[in-house]
XYZ file of C-alpha atoms in Angstrom:
261
model
C 106.671 -86.786 97.225
C 109.448 -84.276 96.097
C 107.227 -80.735 97.046
C 109.681 -78.914 94.431
C 108.787 -80.765 91.357
C 104.702 -80.931 91.557
C 104.376 -78.484 88.241
C 107.023 -80.445 86.235
C 106.640 -82.420 83.571
C 109.713 -84.432 82.101
C 109.624 -86.991 80.361
C 105.838 -86.568 79.340
C 104.633 -86.370 75.838
C 102.248 -83.208 75.241
C 99.525 -82.501 71.794
C 98.475 -79.132 71.790
C 96.200 -78.110 69.052
C 94.735 -74.465 68.094
C 98.804 -74.557 69.147
C 99.377 -71.268 66.072
C 98.393 -68.835 68.482
C 96.735 -67.020 71.501
C 95.620 -69.264 74.345
C 97.513 -72.151 72.434
C 100.995 -70.765 71.890
C 100.887 -69.592 75.150
C 99.945 -73.311 76.669
C 102.718 -75.271 74.301
C 105.329 -72.312 75.081
C 104.587 -72.703 78.849
C 104.020 -76.911 78.625
C 107.733 -76.994 77.129
C 108.771 -74.426 79.977
C 108.466 -77.235 82.502
C 109.748 -79.723 80.398
C 106.814 -81.866 78.116
C 108.183 -82.404 74.392
C 105.284 -81.232 72.835
C 103.552 -81.441 69.679
C 101.724 -77.886 68.070
C 98.989 -78.837 66.181
C 97.028 -76.061 64.075
C 95.110 -75.796 60.957
C 97.814 -73.568 59.979
C 101.022 -75.723 59.988
C 103.089 -72.501 59.341
C 101.653 -70.955 62.629
C 102.221 -74.342 64.306
C 106.430 -74.702 63.482
C 106.705 -71.428 64.651
C 105.464 -72.277 68.200
C 107.015 -75.113 68.255
C 110.528 -73.133 66.944
C 109.619 -70.934 69.905
C 108.856 -73.472 72.683
C 112.421 -73.591 73.902
C 112.750 -77.203 74.218
C 112.509 -80.022 71.996
C 108.830 -79.470 70.090
C 107.431 -79.585 66.546
C 104.805 -78.360 64.685
C 102.656 -79.647 62.052
C 99.021 -78.806 60.409
C 96.025 -80.271 61.647
C 92.240 -79.795 60.698
C 89.562 -80.087 63.818
C 86.854 -80.091 61.926
C 88.292 -83.642 59.704
C 87.518 -86.835 61.643
C 89.515 -88.787 59.979
C 92.353 -86.551 60.292
C 92.291 -86.303 64.139
C 92.220 -90.308 64.143
C 95.177 -89.942 61.714
C 97.425 -87.694 64.003
C 96.419 -89.473 67.484
C 97.087 -92.146 65.504
C 100.280 -91.588 64.717
C 101.486 -90.008 68.033
C 100.072 -92.869 70.021
C 102.737 -94.862 67.896
C 105.317 -93.020 68.333
C 105.422 -92.383 72.080
C 102.464 -91.666 73.178
C 100.099 -88.656 74.246
C 100.539 -87.829 78.034
C 98.750 -84.615 78.181
C 96.035 -82.941 75.275
C 95.189 -79.116 75.326
C 92.652 -78.176 72.818
C 91.531 -74.565 72.274
C 89.841 -74.297 68.375
C 86.771 -72.336 68.805
C 84.853 -69.930 66.176
C 82.161 -67.451 67.520
C 79.158 -66.171 65.328
C 77.874 -63.362 67.378
C 74.346 -62.621 66.487
C 71.358 -63.050 67.462
C 69.363 -65.845 67.820
C 66.544 -64.971 64.952
C 69.412 -63.574 62.656
C 71.261 -66.936 62.660
C 72.148 -68.986 59.258
C 71.473 -72.669 59.765
C 75.145 -72.814 58.006
C 76.385 -70.800 60.876
C 74.890 -72.802 63.634
C 76.451 -75.751 62.322
C 79.817 -73.879 61.853
C 79.906 -72.766 65.425
C 79.085 -76.122 66.568
C 81.071 -78.581 64.303
C 84.669 -76.807 65.326
C 83.392 -75.882 69.163
C 81.755 -78.726 69.630
C 81.739 -81.995 67.293
C 85.448 -81.514 66.811
C 86.523 -81.271 70.829
C 84.258 -84.843 70.925
C 86.315 -86.196 67.952
C 89.365 -85.272 69.679
C 88.735 -86.328 73.355
C 87.614 -89.981 71.673
C 90.875 -89.754 69.480
C 93.894 -89.313 71.697
C 91.871 -90.559 75.066
C 91.023 -93.847 73.821
C 95.139 -94.174 73.981
C 95.221 -92.679 77.374
C 93.023 -95.188 78.549
C 94.777 -98.386 76.921
C 98.168 -97.339 78.447
C 96.468 -96.259 82.449
C 97.320 -91.938 82.343
C 97.025 -88.734 80.457
C 95.161 -85.765 81.378
C 93.068 -84.540 78.777
C 92.465 -80.269 78.913
C 89.620 -78.294 77.052
C 89.304 -75.145 77.041
C 85.556 -73.692 77.582
C 84.478 -70.428 78.598
C 82.462 -68.091 81.312
C 79.889 -68.351 78.526
C 78.893 -71.819 79.321
C 77.918 -69.504 82.731
C 76.916 -66.538 81.829
C 75.744 -64.870 78.749
C 74.588 -62.016 76.360
C 72.578 -60.999 73.737
C 74.418 -62.531 70.096
C 75.936 -65.608 72.140
C 73.315 -67.889 71.793
C 75.283 -70.977 69.787
C 78.822 -70.266 70.989
C 77.457 -70.428 74.560
C 75.462 -73.598 74.290
C 78.565 -75.209 72.723
C 80.580 -73.866 75.496
C 77.790 -75.837 77.942
C 78.064 -78.336 75.756
C 81.631 -79.149 76.482
C 81.426 -78.893 79.974
C 79.784 -81.867 80.156
C 80.918 -83.293 77.832
C 84.439 -83.405 79.708
C 82.746 -83.903 83.165
C 81.545 -86.983 81.268
C 84.861 -88.242 79.752
C 86.166 -87.892 83.434
C 83.815 -90.047 84.768
C 84.068 -92.501 81.807
C 87.984 -92.629 81.458
C 88.876 -91.946 85.488
C 89.053 -95.561 86.499
C 92.247 -95.702 83.888
C 93.479 -93.256 85.536
C 93.151 -90.607 82.738
C 92.464 -87.063 84.045
C 89.842 -84.639 81.699
C 89.261 -81.117 83.028
C 88.018 -77.850 81.108
C 89.423 -74.402 81.184
C 86.942 -71.464 81.159
C 88.399 -68.455 80.167
C 87.098 -64.518 80.735
C 87.849 -61.716 77.922
C 91.347 -62.929 76.844
C 93.310 -60.804 74.190
C 93.356 -63.174 70.865
C 92.555 -62.984 67.513
C 88.821 -64.348 68.306
C 88.439 -61.784 70.649
C 89.163 -59.221 68.225
C 85.871 -57.374 66.527
C 85.124 -56.480 69.881
C 88.962 -55.283 71.412
C 89.263 -53.186 68.834
C 86.205 -50.873 69.785
C 87.384 -48.733 72.591
C 83.574 -48.797 74.242
C 83.434 -52.348 73.968
C 86.541 -53.237 75.300
C 86.235 -51.035 77.987
C 82.565 -52.679 78.989
C 84.046 -56.083 79.192
C 87.223 -54.942 81.079
C 85.027 -53.092 84.031
C 82.876 -56.620 84.474
C 85.788 -58.486 85.793
C 87.294 -58.178 89.754
C 90.172 -56.649 88.165
C 89.132 -54.629 85.890
C 90.892 -55.474 82.445
C 90.708 -57.994 79.957
C 93.753 -61.343 80.561
C 96.346 -62.188 78.121
C 96.775 -65.645 76.999
C 100.046 -66.190 78.908
C 97.915 -65.618 81.829
C 95.881 -69.328 81.366
C 99.176 -71.248 80.804
C 100.051 -71.710 84.275
C 95.751 -73.536 84.759
C 97.341 -75.680 81.976
C 100.707 -76.536 83.424
C 98.889 -77.198 86.926
C 95.941 -79.640 85.114
C 98.370 -81.240 83.103
C 100.725 -81.481 86.587
C 100.790 -84.136 89.481
C 99.989 -80.682 91.840
C 96.529 -81.974 90.218
C 96.570 -85.417 90.336
C 93.236 -85.757 92.028
C 91.480 -83.106 90.305
C 89.187 -84.468 87.326
C 86.244 -83.709 85.850
C 86.667 -79.555 87.363
C 86.185 -76.253 85.378
C 88.568 -73.776 86.864
C 87.618 -70.647 85.736
C 90.416 -68.243 84.891
C 88.237 -65.090 84.724
C 90.004 -62.350 86.979
C 86.727 -62.988 88.928
C 83.758 -61.657 86.542
C 81.513 -64.686 87.252
C 82.489 -64.242 91.007
C 81.598 -60.693 91.481
C 78.619 -59.805 88.718
C 79.653 -57.302 86.978
C 81.697 -53.934 88.825
C 78.780 -51.813 90.172
C 79.237 -50.288 93.593
C 75.929 -49.122 95.331
C 76.054 -46.004 97.471
C 77.502 -46.453 100.853
C 79.745 -49.946 100.441
C 82.634 -48.069 99.719
């Protein structure tokens, strides 16, 4: 084994869903930098195209609304017919921050539809060809909210916990065919999804203080985990959830009792 090439992705095709910005854009650029040919997919086709232009290697962008199962299936079939997809990364999610008693049925369905059902559709649509070809890596984005919650995070947290179990089950079912399925669980990352709290100084500071590193992450700081799970460096890693949370779930906050310093 050539250990200098453990993280190289030359000759592999990647599809990044949610590549129009934030974590998805960072993932697309990182995969391309390591040699993958990347298809950037996003509900905003122009944003996907902009990500592709900035990838610095062969890449293309196109629109995909993952809330449309038929569209997901059609794109997966087209890419499978062209060159196949060796790596699938998906990031789309939405959060309605309300307490349970204030939630509407429409809001519940909106969060579940994008965060969980669309993830199921993506895993099925792209996983089918990977299983047929006998290799592939699927990487979904869960969250620390799959494990630790706060008031107002009920449905979002439930979908992210559901995604963890979906990934684990897919890993068990696809593993005999050589397909790996894993999840990444970020902490607080500066993205459009978190902008409502990022723009509140008190909230921003409180979240920063929760991690061992005492700050928020940038989208680029999640990209290394994507490259790792996509590459041969993780050839025996499947069914796992990799926290990229600055130590949030390890330290349970930043309070230091007297006499511990």
